[in-house]
């Protein structure tokens, strides 16, 4: 069952809404380290937390994670791809198809969209979205659940732009809570292609999209004084791709984008006045 009507009630009269879109990898991280990253701190900056249906499918079998979600201290809703996305695009199948295509980079999805890319709206099968989720992802099935590789990330980016389309004057900014480094390029790709059919400039860089990776979450907690430096090795033991800005005394800055070791990350967290973490 969809939740479009509930989020529309919240957002239709909003003017400065701050929305967090939550991916499963970040959920796992927040759930695992709630003892040092309490929900009251992690979700405090946001007015609304939204979770795509296929992200929910990745954690729904886990009772404790589901309980964690139900106790997030701001309004939290699961947004169903099949019921809620089209109303956010004024029921334009062509726009939704194009958004899913631009958000997908794996071969199964590209093969799927190759069949439908040049069709007119009236030529699309009524169940094209169901077909996409059936055939556009690498699927694994166990005794307890079905998983579709990258389905959550694709749904997350698509939902982000559906919201920007429908509530661009009500949203102050959108934050994507994901640690998939490739999501930055996907976001930029959608913005670049949005100048052409079927969008014709209906998306823009405002309101802005930001990213809450696990590194940004740690860095933010250190800067706010809620996380101790000595806790970092437990939360981030391995090197990770990162993007951050180093500020210099002459008011210039340097953009860094590379794999960051634990020791390098701790150096940055010990000098938060001179760095800004992007991802």
PDB file of C-alpha atoms in Angstrom:
ATOM      1  CA  UNK A   1       0.000   0.000   0.000  1.00  0.00           C
ATOM      2  CA  UNK A   2       1.354   3.399  -0.991  1.00  0.00           C
ATOM      3  CA  UNK A   3       1.944   6.434   1.184  1.00  0.00           C
ATOM      4  CA  UNK A   4       1.682   9.244  -1.371  1.00  0.00           C
ATOM      5  CA  UNK A   5      -1.354  10.816   0.308  1.00  0.00           C
ATOM      6  CA  UNK A   6       0.411  10.933   3.694  1.00  0.00           C
ATOM      7  CA  UNK A   7       3.564  12.621   2.419  1.00  0.00           C
ATOM      8  CA  UNK A   8       1.501  14.966   0.257  1.00  0.00           C
ATOM      9  CA  UNK A   9      -0.385  16.082   3.353  1.00  0.00           C
ATOM     10  CA  UNK A  10       2.952  16.877   5.016  1.00  0.00           C
ATOM     11  CA  UNK A  11       4.656  18.545   2.044  1.00  0.00           C
ATOM     12  CA  UNK A  12       1.972  20.341   0.048  1.00  0.00           C
ATOM     13  CA  UNK A  13       2.042  23.410   2.335  1.00  0.00           C
ATOM     14  CA  UNK A  14       5.681  23.147   3.406  1.00  0.00           C
ATOM     15  CA  UNK A  15       8.230  25.820   2.467  1.00  0.00           C
ATOM     16  CA  UNK A  16      11.575  24.648   3.911  1.00  0.00           C
ATOM     17  CA  UNK A  17      11.248  20.870   4.163  1.00  0.00           C
ATOM     18  CA  UNK A  18      14.436  18.935   4.851  1.00  0.00           C
ATOM     19  CA  UNK A  19      14.093  15.350   3.662  1.00  0.00           C
ATOM     20  CA  UNK A  20      16.329  12.322   4.171  1.00  0.00           C
ATOM     21  CA  UNK A  21      16.155   9.377   1.755  1.00  0.00           C
ATOM     22  CA  UNK A  22      17.528   6.286   3.494  1.00  0.00           C
ATOM     23  CA  UNK A  23      19.391   3.406   1.854  1.00  0.00           C
ATOM     24  CA  UNK A  24      19.889  -0.027   3.384  1.00  0.00           C
ATOM     25  CA  UNK A  25      23.669   0.204   3.741  1.00  0.00           C
ATOM     26  CA  UNK A  26      23.353   3.329   5.901  1.00  0.00           C
ATOM     27  CA  UNK A  27      20.479   1.793   7.842  1.00  0.00           C
ATOM     28  CA  UNK A  28      22.720  -1.173   8.669  1.00  0.00           C
ATOM     29  CA  UNK A  29      25.435   1.216   9.855  1.00  0.00           C
ATOM     30  CA  UNK A  30      23.129   3.351  12.023  1.00  0.00           C
ATOM     31  CA  UNK A  31      21.472   0.278  13.489  1.00  0.00           C
ATOM     32  CA  UNK A  32      24.798  -1.419  14.241  1.00  0.00           C
ATOM     33  CA  UNK A  33      26.331   1.605  15.970  1.00  0.00           C
ATOM     34  CA  UNK A  34      23.307   3.137  17.640  1.00  0.00           C
ATOM     35  CA  UNK A  35      25.172   3.070  20.953  1.00  0.00           C
ATOM     36  CA  UNK A  36      27.425   5.924  19.727  1.00  0.00           C
ATOM     37  CA  UNK A  37      25.210   7.326  16.928  1.00  0.00           C
ATOM     38  CA  UNK A  38      21.815   7.677  18.643  1.00  0.00           C
ATOM     39  CA  UNK A  39      18.711   8.162  16.512  1.00  0.00           C
ATOM     40  CA  UNK A  40      17.947  11.402  18.322  1.00  0.00           C
ATOM     41  CA  UNK A  41      21.152  12.870  16.844  1.00  0.00           C
ATOM     42  CA  UNK A  42      21.283  11.165  13.458  1.00  0.00           C
ATOM     43  CA  UNK A  43      17.808  12.161  12.318  1.00  0.00           C
ATOM     44  CA  UNK A  44      17.397  15.478  14.148  1.00  0.00           C
ATOM     45  CA  UNK A  45      18.234  17.698  11.110  1.00  0.00           C
ATOM     46  CA  UNK A  46      15.339  16.311   9.030  1.00  0.00           C
ATOM     47  CA  UNK A  47      11.600  16.876   8.875  1.00  0.00           C
ATOM     48  CA  UNK A  48      10.831  13.663   7.020  1.00  0.00           C
ATOM     49  CA  UNK A  49      12.541  10.317   6.344  1.00  0.00           C
ATOM     50  CA  UNK A  50      11.526   8.386   3.224  1.00  0.00           C
ATOM     51  CA  UNK A  51      12.454   4.815   2.294  1.00  0.00           C
ATOM     52  CA  UNK A  52      11.835   3.281  -1.163  1.00  0.00           C
ATOM     53  CA  UNK A  53       9.920   0.020  -1.186  1.00  0.00           C
ATOM     54  CA  UNK A  54      12.852  -1.968  -2.521  1.00  0.00           C
ATOM     55  CA  UNK A  55      15.056  -0.672   0.275  1.00  0.00           C
ATOM     56  CA  UNK A  56      12.432  -1.862   2.745  1.00  0.00           C
ATOM     57  CA  UNK A  57      12.471  -5.260   1.000  1.00  0.00           C
ATOM     58  CA  UNK A  58      16.160  -5.562   1.918  1.00  0.00           C
ATOM     59  CA  UNK A  59      15.573  -5.198   5.673  1.00  0.00           C
ATOM     60  CA  UNK A  60      11.921  -6.238   6.205  1.00  0.00           C
ATOM     61  CA  UNK A  61      12.927  -9.791   7.207  1.00  0.00           C
ATOM     62  CA  UNK A  62      15.071  -8.366  10.025  1.00  0.00           C
ATOM     63  CA  UNK A  63      12.786  -7.637  12.991  1.00  0.00           C
ATOM     64  CA  UNK A  64      15.300  -5.462  14.869  1.00  0.00           C
ATOM     65  CA  UNK A  65      16.035  -3.253  11.874  1.00  0.00           C
ATOM     66  CA  UNK A  66      12.313  -2.893  11.229  1.00  0.00           C
ATOM     67  CA  UNK A  67      11.878  -1.887  14.861  1.00  0.00           C
ATOM     68  CA  UNK A  68      14.718   0.632  14.503  1.00  0.00           C
ATOM     69  CA  UNK A  69      12.891   2.214  11.547  1.00  0.00           C
ATOM     70  CA  UNK A  70       9.597   2.352  13.411  1.00  0.00           C
ATOM     71  CA  UNK A  71      11.301   4.270  16.239  1.00  0.00           C
ATOM     72  CA  UNK A  72      12.990   6.975  14.166  1.00  0.00           C
ATOM     73  CA  UNK A  73      11.945  10.185  15.980  1.00  0.00           C
ATOM     74  CA  UNK A  74      10.713  12.047  12.871  1.00  0.00           C
ATOM     75  CA  UNK A  75       7.895  11.060  10.470  1.00  0.00           C
ATOM     76  CA  UNK A  76       9.115   8.078   8.432  1.00  0.00           C
ATOM     77  CA  UNK A  77       7.347   6.518   5.440  1.00  0.00           C
ATOM     78  CA  UNK A  78       7.991   3.748   2.938  1.00  0.00           C
ATOM     79  CA  UNK A  79       7.344   4.988  -0.607  1.00  0.00           C
ATOM     80  CA  UNK A  80       6.104   2.282  -2.955  1.00  0.00           C
ATOM     81  CA  UNK A  81       7.591   2.309  -6.460  1.00  0.00           C
ATOM     82  CA  UNK A  82       4.424   0.933  -8.046  1.00  0.00           C
ATOM     83  CA  UNK A  83       1.878   3.189  -6.306  1.00  0.00           C
ATOM     84  CA  UNK A  84       3.645   6.380  -5.230  1.00  0.00           C
ATOM     85  CA  UNK A  85       6.163   7.316  -7.914  1.00  0.00           C
ATOM     86  CA  UNK A  86       3.761   8.060 -10.783  1.00  0.00           C
ATOM     87  CA  UNK A  87       1.639  10.565  -8.767  1.00  0.00           C
ATOM     88  CA  UNK A  88       4.872  12.454  -8.044  1.00  0.00           C
ATOM     89  CA  UNK A  89       5.364  12.827 -11.816  1.00  0.00           C
ATOM     90  CA  UNK A  90       1.759  13.733 -12.624  1.00  0.00           C
ATOM     91  CA  UNK A  91       1.295  10.167 -13.907  1.00  0.00           C
ATOM     92  CA  UNK A  92       3.819  10.531 -16.740  1.00  0.00           C
ATOM     93  CA  UNK A  93       5.024   7.023 -17.571  1.00  0.00           C
ATOM     94  CA  UNK A  94       7.601   8.440 -19.982  1.00  0.00           C
ATOM     95  CA  UNK A  95       9.215  10.594 -17.285  1.00  0.00           C
ATOM     96  CA  UNK A  96       9.270   7.731 -14.793  1.00  0.00           C
ATOM     97  CA  UNK A  97      10.715   5.347 -17.376  1.00  0.00           C
ATOM     98  CA  UNK A  98      13.406   7.897 -18.265  1.00  0.00           C
ATOM     99  CA  UNK A  99      14.283   8.455 -14.596  1.00  0.00           C
ATOM    100  CA  UNK A 100      14.668   4.749 -13.948  1.00  0.00           C
ATOM    101  CA  UNK A 101      16.767   4.412 -17.109  1.00  0.00           C
ATOM    102  CA  UNK A 102      19.101   7.252 -16.128  1.00  0.00           C
ATOM    103  CA  UNK A 103      19.409   5.888 -12.591  1.00  0.00           C
ATOM    104  CA  UNK A 104      20.395   2.409 -13.802  1.00  0.00           C
ATOM    105  CA  UNK A 105      23.924   1.476 -14.841  1.00  0.00           C
ATOM    106  CA  UNK A 106      23.920  -2.333 -14.758  1.00  0.00           C
ATOM    107  CA  UNK A 107      23.556  -4.440 -17.903  1.00  0.00           C
ATOM    108  CA  UNK A 108      20.201  -6.092 -17.127  1.00  0.00           C
ATOM    109  CA  UNK A 109      18.499  -2.723 -16.733  1.00  0.00           C
ATOM    110  CA  UNK A 110      20.147  -1.246 -19.826  1.00  0.00           C
ATOM    111  CA  UNK A 111      18.997  -4.207 -21.902  1.00  0.00           C
ATOM    112  CA  UNK A 112      15.467  -3.779 -20.566  1.00  0.00           C
ATOM    113  CA  UNK A 113      15.282  -0.074 -21.367  1.00  0.00           C
ATOM    114  CA  UNK A 114      16.747  -0.640 -24.809  1.00  0.00           C
ATOM    115  CA  UNK A 115      13.414  -2.216 -25.757  1.00  0.00           C
ATOM    116  CA  UNK A 116      11.262   0.663 -24.515  1.00  0.00           C
ATOM    117  CA  UNK A 117      13.370   3.786 -24.791  1.00  0.00           C
ATOM    118  CA  UNK A 118      11.874   5.151 -28.019  1.00  0.00           C
ATOM    119  CA  UNK A 119       8.235   4.173 -27.485  1.00  0.00           C
ATOM    120  CA  UNK A 120       5.462   6.735 -27.074  1.00  0.00           C
ATOM    121  CA  UNK A 121       3.481   6.713 -23.830  1.00  0.00           C
ATOM    122  CA  UNK A 122       0.511   4.943 -25.395  1.00  0.00           C
ATOM    123  CA  UNK A 123       2.821   2.184 -26.658  1.00  0.00           C
ATOM    124  CA  UNK A 124       4.203   1.248 -23.247  1.00  0.00           C
ATOM    125  CA  UNK A 125       2.718  -1.909 -21.713  1.00  0.00           C
ATOM    126  CA  UNK A 126       0.631  -1.252 -18.623  1.00  0.00           C
ATOM    127  CA  UNK A 127       2.951  -3.402 -16.535  1.00  0.00           C
ATOM    128  CA  UNK A 128       6.278  -2.008 -17.763  1.00  0.00           C
ATOM    129  CA  UNK A 129       7.358  -1.084 -14.223  1.00  0.00           C
ATOM    130  CA  UNK A 130       6.609  -4.561 -12.897  1.00  0.00           C
ATOM    131  CA  UNK A 131       8.558  -5.988 -15.848  1.00  0.00           C
ATOM    132  CA  UNK A 132      11.487  -3.715 -14.999  1.00  0.00           C
ATOM    133  CA  UNK A 133      11.725  -4.956 -11.415  1.00  0.00           C
ATOM    134  CA  UNK A 134      11.243  -8.552 -12.615  1.00  0.00           C
ATOM    135  CA  UNK A 135      13.904  -8.498 -15.347  1.00  0.00           C
ATOM    136  CA  UNK A 136      16.076  -5.394 -14.870  1.00  0.00           C
ATOM    137  CA  UNK A 137      18.163  -6.625 -11.936  1.00  0.00           C
ATOM    138  CA  UNK A 138      20.327  -9.549 -10.944  1.00  0.00           C
ATOM    139  CA  UNK A 139      17.976 -11.510  -8.676  1.00  0.00           C
ATOM    140  CA  UNK A 140      18.782 -13.978  -5.909  1.00  0.00           C
ATOM    141  CA  UNK A 141      16.191 -16.002  -4.031  1.00  0.00           C
ATOM    142  CA  UNK A 142      16.599 -17.804  -0.716  1.00  0.00           C
ATOM    143  CA  UNK A 143      14.100 -19.561   1.497  1.00  0.00           C
ATOM    144  CA  UNK A 144      13.231 -16.291   3.249  1.00  0.00           C
ATOM    145  CA  UNK A 145      13.524 -13.503   0.701  1.00  0.00           C
ATOM    146  CA  UNK A 146      14.269 -12.222  -2.795  1.00  0.00           C
ATOM    147  CA  UNK A 147      17.075  -9.714  -3.322  1.00  0.00           C
ATOM    148  CA  UNK A 148      17.678  -7.608  -6.429  1.00  0.00           C
ATOM    149  CA  UNK A 149      21.160  -6.152  -6.807  1.00  0.00           C
ATOM    150  CA  UNK A 150      21.122  -2.321  -7.008  1.00  0.00           C
ATOM    151  CA  UNK A 151      17.294  -2.123  -6.887  1.00  0.00           C
ATOM    152  CA  UNK A 152      17.395  -0.060  -3.701  1.00  0.00           C
ATOM    153  CA  UNK A 153      19.920   2.456  -5.068  1.00  0.00           C
ATOM    154  CA  UNK A 154      18.027   2.855  -8.353  1.00  0.00           C
ATOM    155  CA  UNK A 155      14.762   3.387  -6.488  1.00  0.00           C
ATOM    156  CA  UNK A 156      16.473   5.880  -4.189  1.00  0.00           C
ATOM    157  CA  UNK A 157      17.810   8.151  -6.954  1.00  0.00           C
ATOM    158  CA  UNK A 158      14.555   7.929  -8.902  1.00  0.00           C
ATOM    159  CA  UNK A 159      12.539   8.881  -5.820  1.00  0.00           C
ATOM    160  CA  UNK A 160      14.858  11.829  -5.205  1.00  0.00           C
ATOM    161  CA  UNK A 161      14.049  13.357  -8.583  1.00  0.00           C
ATOM    162  CA  UNK A 162      10.354  12.481  -8.352  1.00  0.00           C
ATOM    163  CA  UNK A 163      10.229  14.563  -5.176  1.00  0.00           C
ATOM    164  CA  UNK A 164      12.141  17.445  -6.759  1.00  0.00           C
ATOM    165  CA  UNK A 165       9.687  17.427  -9.650  1.00  0.00           C
ATOM    166  CA  UNK A 166       6.583  17.467  -7.475  1.00  0.00           C
ATOM    167  CA  UNK A 167       7.679  19.571  -4.495  1.00  0.00           C
ATOM    168  CA  UNK A 168      10.469  21.801  -5.820  1.00  0.00           C
ATOM    169  CA  UNK A 169       9.076  24.898  -4.063  1.00  0.00           C
ATOM    170  CA  UNK A 170       8.354  23.084  -0.794  1.00  0.00           C
ATOM    171  CA  UNK A 171      11.737  21.389  -0.298  1.00  0.00           C
ATOM    172  CA  UNK A 172      14.741  23.215   1.131  1.00  0.00           C
ATOM    173  CA  UNK A 173      17.092  20.346   0.454  1.00  0.00           C
ATOM    174  CA  UNK A 174      17.166  16.594  -0.098  1.00  0.00           C
ATOM    175  CA  UNK A 175      19.775  14.368   1.514  1.00  0.00           C
ATOM    176  CA  UNK A 176      20.509  10.882   0.198  1.00  0.00           C
ATOM    177  CA  UNK A 177      21.807   8.624   2.987  1.00  0.00           C
ATOM    178  CA  UNK A 178      23.891   6.166   0.980  1.00  0.00           C
ATOM    179  CA  UNK A 179      27.489   4.979   0.919  1.00  0.00           C
ATOM    180  CA  UNK A 180      27.442   3.889  -2.749  1.00  0.00           C
ATOM    181  CA  UNK A 181      30.102   6.243  -4.168  1.00  0.00           C
ATOM    182  CA  UNK A 182      28.746   5.852  -7.700  1.00  0.00           C
ATOM    183  CA  UNK A 183      25.509   7.563  -6.707  1.00  0.00           C
ATOM    184  CA  UNK A 184      27.225  10.957  -7.153  1.00  0.00           C
ATOM    185  CA  UNK A 185      27.791  10.325 -10.866  1.00  0.00           C
ATOM    186  CA  UNK A 186      24.262   9.017 -11.297  1.00  0.00           C
ATOM    187  CA  UNK A 187      22.813  12.187  -9.755  1.00  0.00           C
ATOM    188  CA  UNK A 188      24.947  14.340 -12.061  1.00  0.00           C
ATOM    189  CA  UNK A 189      23.898  12.249 -15.052  1.00  0.00           C
ATOM    190  CA  UNK A 190      20.207  12.781 -14.349  1.00  0.00           C
ATOM    191  CA  UNK A 191      20.681  16.538 -13.951  1.00  0.00           C
ATOM    192  CA  UNK A 192      22.618  16.716 -17.210  1.00  0.00           C
ATOM    193  CA  UNK A 193      20.064  14.716 -19.184  1.00  0.00           C
ATOM    194  CA  UNK A 194      17.112  16.558 -17.647  1.00  0.00           C
ATOM    195  CA  UNK A 195      17.451  19.334 -20.231  1.00  0.00           C
ATOM    196  CA  UNK A 196      16.141  16.989 -22.893  1.00  0.00           C
ATOM    197  CA  UNK A 197      12.936  15.044 -23.581  1.00  0.00           C
ATOM    198  CA  UNK A 198      10.852  14.060 -21.708  1.00  0.00           C
ATOM    199  CA  UNK A 199      11.961  16.437 -18.909  1.00  0.00           C
ATOM    200  CA  UNK A 200      12.834  19.678 -20.756  1.00  0.00           C
ATOM    201  CA  UNK A 201      14.467  21.321 -17.758  1.00  0.00           C
ATOM    202  CA  UNK A 202      11.927  20.358 -15.104  1.00  0.00           C
ATOM    203  CA  UNK A 203      14.804  19.554 -12.709  1.00  0.00           C
ATOM    204  CA  UNK A 204      17.503  21.939 -11.571  1.00  0.00           C
ATOM    205  CA  UNK A 205      20.298  22.168  -9.031  1.00  0.00           C
ATOM    206  CA  UNK A 206      17.889  23.894  -6.637  1.00  0.00           C
ATOM    207  CA  UNK A 207      16.759  22.738  -4.194  1.00  0.00           C
ATOM    208  CA  UNK A 208      20.134  21.044  -3.701  1.00  0.00           C
ATOM    209  CA  UNK A 209      20.829  17.334  -3.276  1.00  0.00           C
ATOM    210  CA  UNK A 210      23.405  16.362  -0.643  1.00  0.00           C
ATOM    211  CA  UNK A 211      24.830  13.033   0.497  1.00  0.00           C
ATOM    212  CA  UNK A 212      25.026  11.516   3.965  1.00  0.00           C
ATOM    213  CA  UNK A 213      27.571   8.717   3.581  1.00  0.00           C
ATOM    214  CA  UNK A 214      28.733   6.811   6.642  1.00  0.00           C
ATOM    215  CA  UNK A 215      31.940   8.876   6.591  1.00  0.00           C
ATOM    216  CA  UNK A 216      29.934  12.103   6.582  1.00  0.00           C
ATOM    217  CA  UNK A 217      27.830  10.710   9.432  1.00  0.00           C
ATOM    218  CA  UNK A 218      30.944   9.994  11.508  1.00  0.00           C
ATOM    219  CA  UNK A 219      32.547  13.339  10.654  1.00  0.00           C
ATOM    220  CA  UNK A 220      29.359  15.226  11.531  1.00  0.00           C
ATOM    221  CA  UNK A 221      29.058  13.445  14.881  1.00  0.00           C
ATOM    222  CA  UNK A 222      32.702  14.233  15.734  1.00  0.00           C
ATOM    223  CA  UNK A 223      32.272  17.882  14.768  1.00  0.00           C
ATOM    224  CA  UNK A 224      29.105  18.149  16.871  1.00  0.00           C
ATOM    225  CA  UNK A 225      30.903  16.606  19.830  1.00  0.00           C
ATOM    226  CA  UNK A 226      28.655  13.548  20.096  1.00  0.00           C
ATOM    227  CA  UNK A 227      31.258  10.995  18.940  1.00  0.00           C
ATOM    228  CA  UNK A 228      34.744  10.537  20.395  1.00  0.00           C
ATOM    229  CA  UNK A 229      37.791  10.133  18.159  1.00  0.00           C
ATOM    230  CA  UNK A 230      38.661   6.866  19.896  1.00  0.00           C
ATOM    231  CA  UNK A 231      35.372   5.359  18.677  1.00  0.00           C
ATOM    232  CA  UNK A 232      36.217   5.876  14.997  1.00  0.00           C
ATOM    233  CA  UNK A 233      38.321   2.707  14.411  1.00  0.00           C
ATOM    234  CA  UNK A 234      35.385   0.543  15.455  1.00  0.00           C
ATOM    235  CA  UNK A 235      33.043   2.342  13.038  1.00  0.00           C
ATOM    236  CA  UNK A 236      35.471   2.678  10.104  1.00  0.00           C
ATOM    237  CA  UNK A 237      38.195   0.013  10.157  1.00  0.00           C
ATOM    238  CA  UNK A 238      38.764  -0.208   6.380  1.00  0.00           C
ATOM    239  CA  UNK A 239      39.836   2.256   3.646  1.00  0.00           C
ATOM    240  CA  UNK A 240      36.965   3.861   1.717  1.00  0.00           C
ATOM    241  CA  UNK A 241      36.497   6.104  -1.293  1.00  0.00           C
ATOM    242  CA  UNK A 242      35.832   9.616  -0.041  1.00  0.00           C
ATOM    243  CA  UNK A 243      35.335  13.151  -1.290  1.00  0.00           C
ATOM    244  CA  UNK A 244      36.186  16.152   0.871  1.00  0.00           C
ATOM    245  CA  UNK A 245      37.403  19.754   0.769  1.00  0.00           C
ATOM    246  CA  UNK A 246      40.540  21.022   2.487  1.00  0.00           C
ATOM    247  CA  UNK A 247      40.456  24.720   3.401  1.00  0.00           C
ATOM    248  CA  UNK A 248      43.666  26.786   3.398  1.00  0.00           C
ATOM    249  CA  UNK A 249      44.786  29.878   5.287  1.00  0.00           C
ATOM    250  CA  UNK A 250      44.577  32.077   2.151  1.00  0.00           C
ATOM    251  CA  UNK A 251      40.844  31.236   1.800  1.00  0.00           C
ATOM    252  CA  UNK A 252      41.458  28.878  -1.111  1.00  0.00           C
ATOM    253  CA  UNK A 253      40.465  25.237  -0.963  1.00  0.00           C
ATOM    254  CA  UNK A 254      41.352  21.892  -2.507  1.00  0.00           C
ATOM    255  CA  UNK A 255      38.862  19.199  -3.547  1.00  0.00           C
ATOM    256  CA  UNK A 256      40.113  15.690  -2.755  1.00  0.00           C
ATOM    257  CA  UNK A 257      38.549  12.506  -4.134  1.00  0.00           C
ATOM    258  CA  UNK A 258      40.389   9.267  -3.376  1.00  0.00           C
ATOM    259  CA  UNK A 259      40.520   6.208  -1.149  1.00  0.00           C
ATOM    260  CA  UNK A 260      40.988   7.389   2.428  1.00  0.00           C
ATOM    261  CA  UNK A 261      42.656   5.192   5.037  1.00  0.00           C
ATOM    262  CA  UNK A 262      41.564   5.065   8.656  1.00  0.00           C
ATOM    263  CA  UNK A 263      44.606   7.046   9.795  1.00  0.00           C
ATOM    264  CA  UNK A 264      44.010   9.747   7.172  1.00  0.00           C
ATOM    265  CA  UNK A 265      40.356   9.949   8.160  1.00  0.00           C
ATOM    266  CA  UNK A 266      41.246  10.383  11.830  1.00  0.00           C
ATOM    267  CA  UNK A 267      43.641  13.210  10.944  1.00  0.00           C
ATOM    268  CA  UNK A 268      40.761  15.018   9.215  1.00  0.00           C
ATOM    269  CA  UNK A 269      38.379  14.379  12.124  1.00  0.00           C
ATOM    270  CA  UNK A 270      40.966  15.899  14.469  1.00  0.00           C
ATOM    271  CA  UNK A 271      40.976  19.106  12.396  1.00  0.00           C
ATOM    272  CA  UNK A 272      37.322  19.702  11.486  1.00  0.00           C
ATOM    273  CA  UNK A 273      37.787  23.490  11.190  1.00  0.00           C
ATOM    274  CA  UNK A 274      39.938  23.003   8.102  1.00  0.00           C
ATOM    275  CA  UNK A 275      37.932  20.324   6.268  1.00  0.00           C
ATOM    276  CA  UNK A 276      34.460  19.826   4.851  1.00  0.00           C
ATOM    277  CA  UNK A 277      33.354  16.272   4.099  1.00  0.00           C
ATOM    278  CA  UNK A 278      31.205  15.752   0.987  1.00  0.00           C
ATOM    279  CA  UNK A 279      30.994  11.949   0.760  1.00  0.00           C
TER     280      UNK A 279
END
